CSV table of C-alpha atoms in Angstrom, one decimal:
chain,number,residue,atom,x,y,z
A,1,UNK,CA,35.9,-23.0,-12.3
A,2,UNK,CA,37.2,-19.9,-12.8
A,3,UNK,CA,37.8,-16.7,-10.4
A,4,UNK,CA,35.7,-13.2,-10.1
A,5,UNK,CA,36.7,-10.2,-8.6
A,6,UNK,CA,36.2,-10.5,-4.8
A,7,UNK,CA,34.0,-7.2,-4.9
A,8,UNK,CA,31.6,-8.8,-7.4
A,9,UNK,CA,31.9,-12.4,-5.5
A,10,UNK,CA,31.0,-10.1,-1.9
A,11,UNK,CA,27.7,-7.7,-3.7
A,12,UNK,CA,26.5,-11.0,-5.3
A,13,UNK,CA,26.3,-13.0,-2.0
A,14,UNK,CA,24.6,-9.8,-0.6
A,15,UNK,CA,27.7,-8.5,1.4
A,16,UNK,CA,27.8,-5.0,0.5
A,17,UNK,CA,27.5,-3.0,-2.6
A,18,UNK,CA,30.5,-3.4,-5.4
A,19,UNK,CA,31.7,0.4,-4.2
A,20,UNK,CA,31.7,-0.9,-0.7
A,21,UNK,CA,33.8,-3.6,-1.1
A,22,UNK,CA,36.1,-1.7,-2.8
A,23,UNK,CA,36.6,1.1,-0.4
A,24,UNK,CA,36.6,-2.4,2.8
A,25,UNK,CA,39.2,-4.1,0.2
A,26,UNK,CA,41.5,-0.8,0.5
A,27,UNK,CA,41.7,-0.7,4.6
A,28,UNK,CA,42.2,-4.5,4.6
A,29,UNK,CA,39.2,-5.5,6.0
A,30,UNK,CA,38.0,-8.3,3.9
A,31,UNK,CA,39.9,-11.6,4.8
A,32,UNK,CA,39.5,-14.5,2.0
A,33,UNK,CA,39.6,-17.9,3.9
A,34,UNK,CA,41.0,-16.1,6.8
A,35,UNK,CA,43.8,-14.6,5.0
A,36,UNK,CA,43.7,-10.4,4.4
A,37,UNK,CA,43.4,-8.9,0.8
A,38,UNK,CA,44.4,-5.4,0.9
A,39,UNK,CA,44.8,-4.3,-3.4
A,40,UNK,CA,41.7,-4.0,-5.5
A,41,UNK,CA,41.1,-6.1,-8.3
A,42,UNK,CA,42.0,-8.9,-6.5
A,43,UNK,CA,39.9,-12.0,-7.5
A,44,UNK,CA,39.0,-15.6,-5.8
A,45,UNK,CA,37.2,-18.7,-6.6
A,46,UNK,CA,33.4,-18.7,-6.1
A,47,UNK,CA,33.9,-21.3,-3.8
A,48,UNK,CA,36.2,-19.7,-1.1
A,49,UNK,CA,34.9,-18.2,2.2
A,50,UNK,CA,34.9,-13.9,2.4
A,51,UNK,CA,34.3,-11.9,5.7
A,52,UNK,CA,34.3,-8.8,6.8
A,53,UNK,CA,36.6,-7.2,9.6
A,54,UNK,CA,35.0,-6.6,12.7
A,55,UNK,CA,35.4,-2.6,11.8
A,56,UNK,CA,33.1,-2.9,8.4
A,57,UNK,CA,31.0,-4.5,10.3
A,58,UNK,CA,30.2,-1.8,12.6
A,59,UNK,CA,30.1,0.8,10.0
A,60,UNK,CA,27.2,-1.3,8.1
A,61,UNK,CA,26.1,-1.5,11.6
A,62,UNK,CA,25.6,2.9,11.9
A,63,UNK,CA,24.0,3.0,8.6
A,64,UNK,CA,20.4,3.7,8.3
A,65,UNK,CA,17.8,3.3,5.9
A,66,UNK,CA,14.5,5.6,5.5
A,67,UNK,CA,10.9,5.2,5.1
A,68,UNK,CA,9.2,7.4,3.8
A,69,UNK,CA,5.5,8.0,2.3
A,70,UNK,CA,7.0,10.6,-0.8
A,71,UNK,CA,3.7,13.2,-1.5
A,72,UNK,CA,2.8,13.7,-5.4
A,73,UNK,CA,5.0,17.0,-6.8
A,74,UNK,CA,8.7,15.3,-5.2
A,75,UNK,CA,11.1,13.5,-7.0
A,76,UNK,CA,13.1,10.2,-6.3
A,77,UNK,CA,16.1,11.1,-6.9
A,78,UNK,CA,18.2,14.6,-8.0
A,79,UNK,CA,16.2,18.1,-8.5
A,80,UNK,CA,15.2,18.5,-11.4
A,81,UNK,CA,12.9,21.4,-13.8
A,82,UNK,CA,12.9,22.8,-9.9
A,83,UNK,CA,11.4,20.2,-8.4
A,84,UNK,CA,12.7,19.0,-4.5
A,85,UNK,CA,14.1,16.0,-4.1
A,86,UNK,CA,12.3,14.0,-1.8
A,87,UNK,CA,15.1,13.9,0.6
A,88,UNK,CA,15.0,17.1,1.4
A,89,UNK,CA,11.5,16.4,3.7
A,90,UNK,CA,13.9,14.1,5.7
A,91,UNK,CA,14.4,16.4,8.7
A,92,UNK,CA,13.6,15.8,12.7
A,93,UNK,CA,10.3,17.8,12.0
A,94,UNK,CA,8.6,15.3,9.9
A,95,UNK,CA,10.0,12.1,11.5
A,96,UNK,CA,6.7,10.3,12.2
A,97,UNK,CA,6.0,9.2,15.8
A,98,UNK,CA,9.7,9.9,17.1
A,99,UNK,CA,8.8,8.4,20.7
A,100,UNK,CA,8.8,5.6,18.9
A,101,UNK,CA,11.9,6.3,16.5
A,102,UNK,CA,14.6,3.3,17.9
A,103,UNK,CA,17.0,6.8,17.8
A,104,UNK,CA,16.6,10.4,17.1
A,105,UNK,CA,17.5,12.1,14.0
A,106,UNK,CA,21.0,12.8,12.9
A,107,UNK,CA,22.2,15.1,10.0
A,108,UNK,CA,24.9,12.3,9.7
A,109,UNK,CA,22.0,10.0,8.2
A,110,UNK,CA,21.5,12.5,5.5
A,111,UNK,CA,25.4,12.0,4.2
A,112,UNK,CA,25.0,8.8,1.1
A,113,UNK,CA,21.2,8.9,1.6
A,114,UNK,CA,20.0,7.3,-2.0
A,115,UNK,CA,17.1,6.2,-3.0
A,116,UNK,CA,16.1,2.8,-3.4
A,117,UNK,CA,13.5,2.0,-6.4
A,118,UNK,CA,12.3,5.0,-8.4
A,119,UNK,CA,9.1,7.2,-7.4
A,120,UNK,CA,8.1,9.2,-10.4
A,121,UNK,CA,7.0,12.7,-9.7
A,122,UNK,CA,3.3,12.2,-10.1
A,123,UNK,CA,3.1,9.3,-7.3
A,124,UNK,CA,3.3,9.4,-4.0
A,125,UNK,CA,3.9,6.6,-1.5
A,126,UNK,CA,6.7,3.8,0.0
A,127,UNK,CA,10.2,5.2,-0.6
A,128,UNK,CA,12.8,3.5,0.4
A,129,UNK,CA,16.1,5.8,1.0
A,130,UNK,CA,19.7,4.3,2.0
A,131,UNK,CA,22.7,4.4,2.9
A,132,UNK,CA,23.3,0.8,2.7
A,133,UNK,CA,24.5,-0.9,-0.3
A,134,UNK,CA,23.2,-3.9,0.9
A,135,UNK,CA,19.6,-3.0,1.2
A,136,UNK,CA,20.0,-1.3,-2.2
A,137,UNK,CA,21.0,-4.0,-4.2
A,138,UNK,CA,18.0,-6.2,-2.4
A,139,UNK,CA,15.4,-3.8,-3.9
A,140,UNK,CA,17.0,-2.4,-7.4
A,141,UNK,CA,18.9,-5.1,-8.9
A,142,UNK,CA,18.4,-6.9,-11.8
A,143,UNK,CA,17.6,-9.7,-10.9
A,144,UNK,CA,15.7,-8.9,-7.8
A,145,UNK,CA,12.4,-10.4,-7.3
A,146,UNK,CA,11.6,-8.7,-4.4
A,147,UNK,CA,7.2,-7.6,-5.2
A,148,UNK,CA,6.4,-4.0,-5.3
A,149,UNK,CA,2.7,-3.4,-4.9
A,150,UNK,CA,1.1,-0.4,-5.8
A,151,UNK,CA,-3.2,1.2,-5.9
A,152,UNK,CA,-3.7,2.6,-9.1
A,153,UNK,CA,-6.5,4.9,-10.1
A,154,UNK,CA,-7.6,4.5,-13.7
A,155,UNK,CA,-9.8,6.3,-16.0
A,156,UNK,CA,-11.0,5.3,-19.7
A,157,UNK,CA,-12.5,2.0,-21.0
A,158,UNK,CA,-9.8,-1.0,-21.2
A,159,UNK,CA,-9.5,-3.8,-24.2
A,160,UNK,CA,-11.6,-6.7,-23.6
A,161,UNK,CA,-8.6,-8.7,-22.9
A,162,UNK,CA,-6.3,-6.1,-21.0
A,163,UNK,CA,-6.8,-7.7,-17.6
A,164,UNK,CA,-4.7,-10.8,-18.7
A,165,UNK,CA,-2.3,-8.5,-20.8
A,166,UNK,CA,-1.8,-6.6,-17.8
A,167,UNK,CA,-0.6,-10.1,-15.6
A,168,UNK,CA,1.4,-11.9,-18.2
A,169,UNK,CA,2.1,-10.5,-22.5
A,170,UNK,CA,2.7,-6.8,-22.3
A,171,UNK,CA,6.1,-5.8,-23.6
A,172,UNK,CA,8.2,-2.2,-23.6
A,173,UNK,CA,11.5,-1.1,-24.8
A,174,UNK,CA,11.6,-4.1,-26.9
A,175,UNK,CA,11.5,-6.6,-23.6
A,176,UNK,CA,8.9,-9.1,-22.5
A,177,UNK,CA,7.5,-8.0,-19.0
A,178,UNK,CA,8.2,-10.4,-16.3
A,179,UNK,CA,4.4,-11.7,-15.1
A,180,UNK,CA,2.6,-9.1,-12.8
A,181,UNK,CA,-0.4,-10.2,-10.3
A,182,UNK,CA,-2.7,-7.2,-11.7
A,183,UNK,CA,-6.1,-7.2,-9.9
A,184,UNK,CA,-9.6,-5.1,-10.2
A,185,UNK,CA,-10.2,-3.6,-6.4
A,186,UNK,CA,-13.2,-1.6,-7.4
A,187,UNK,CA,-15.0,0.1,-10.4
A,188,UNK,CA,-11.6,2.6,-11.2
A,189,UNK,CA,-8.7,1.5,-9.1
A,190,UNK,CA,-6.3,-1.7,-9.9
A,191,UNK,CA,-4.0,-3.2,-8.0
A,192,UNK,CA,-0.4,-3.9,-9.3
A,193,UNK,CA,2.1,-6.7,-7.8
A,194,UNK,CA,5.4,-6.1,-9.8
A,195,UNK,CA,8.6,-7.8,-9.4
A,196,UNK,CA,10.5,-5.4,-12.0
A,197,UNK,CA,10.3,-1.7,-12.4
A,198,UNK,CA,11.1,0.2,-15.7
A,199,UNK,CA,10.5,3.8,-15.9
A,200,UNK,CA,7.0,4.5,-15.0
A,201,UNK,CA,6.2,1.1,-16.1
A,202,UNK,CA,2.5,0.9,-14.4
A,203,UNK,CA,1.6,4.0,-16.4
A,204,UNK,CA,2.8,2.5,-19.4
A,205,UNK,CA,1.2,-0.9,-19.3
A,206,UNK,CA,-2.1,0.8,-18.8
A,207,UNK,CA,-1.5,3.2,-21.4
A,208,UNK,CA,-1.5,-0.2,-23.8
A,209,UNK,CA,-4.8,-2.0,-23.0
A,210,UNK,CA,-6.6,1.5,-23.3
A,211,UNK,CA,-6.0,3.0,-19.4
A,212,UNK,CA,-5.2,6.6,-18.2
A,213,UNK,CA,-3.5,6.9,-14.5
A,214,UNK,CA,-4.8,9.6,-12.6
A,215,UNK,CA,-3.6,8.2,-9.3
A,216,UNK,CA,-0.7,5.8,-8.0
A,217,UNK,CA,0.9,5.0,-4.3
A,218,UNK,CA,3.0,2.6,-4.1
A,219,UNK,CA,2.1,0.3,-0.3
A,220,UNK,CA,4.6,-2.1,-0.1
A,221,UNK,CA,7.8,-2.8,-1.0
A,222,UNK,CA,8.6,-6.9,-0.4
A,223,UNK,CA,7.3,-7.0,3.7
A,224,UNK,CA,8.1,-3.7,4.3
A,225,UNK,CA,4.5,-1.9,3.9
A,226,UNK,CA,3.6,2.0,4.1
A,227,UNK,CA,0.7,1.4,7.1
A,228,UNK,CA,-0.2,4.4,8.8
A,229,UNK,CA,2.6,7.1,7.3
A,230,UNK,CA,1.6,10.1,6.6
A,231,UNK,CA,2.6,12.1,3.4
A,232,UNK,CA,5.3,14.0,3.6
A,233,UNK,CA,6.7,12.2,7.1
A,234,UNK,CA,9.0,9.3,7.5
A,235,UNK,CA,10.7,6.6,9.6
A,236,UNK,CA,13.6,4.2,10.6
A,237,UNK,CA,13.5,1.0,9.1
A,238,UNK,CA,14.0,-0.7,12.6
A,239,UNK,CA,15.9,-3.6,13.8
A,240,UNK,CA,14.2,-6.8,13.0
A,241,UNK,CA,12.5,-5.3,9.7
A,242,UNK,CA,13.3,-7.1,6.4
A,243,UNK,CA,12.2,-6.3,3.1
A,244,UNK,CA,12.3,-9.9,2.5
């Protein structure tokens, strides 16, 4: 059995992100089998017990995750080509049902807030923004198997075996896609459930079977659904809510 970097082991166990792990190690907030570790790059065996100090646990507990119904025309991350980033929609004024919010909006909740998963400028629906590296890893790690559900309006004529190929059999960027669940909702709308998120994946999949996407809305990520959250509005992930 070989040793691995403690930060890597912590990330793999869902304790935090690697960057957060390094910060905790530097502060002396990490113990391996009860012994404080404070040197970056330290290693441990995969079967050793790793624990976080109460200070690190409090810091994690204060980090927020935000669920936004992103409208078309906003980019998920950094502003580009004159378009505004989705985070610019987060304010006290746009908080949905403030009376039901677990706590009031505070500008500190914008610090370090980053999108966990893509939703391109022409798409709308559920976008997760978080300060919590554990949640970000759950949603965007390459080994994540959390389902993402989309409603997709299309036009054009699908190839005869198109629906079968959408479910399994297509490749993008030289890689075979994971099996998906794709079905017709009505004459011009498909429902996609994916367990991966390549750039513009659904649009490119549809093009391969003769369809053009004219509307795309993400309605679920794992166990979290968009529900009745209006476009341009947001809410906090509540205590007890989990993606998995």
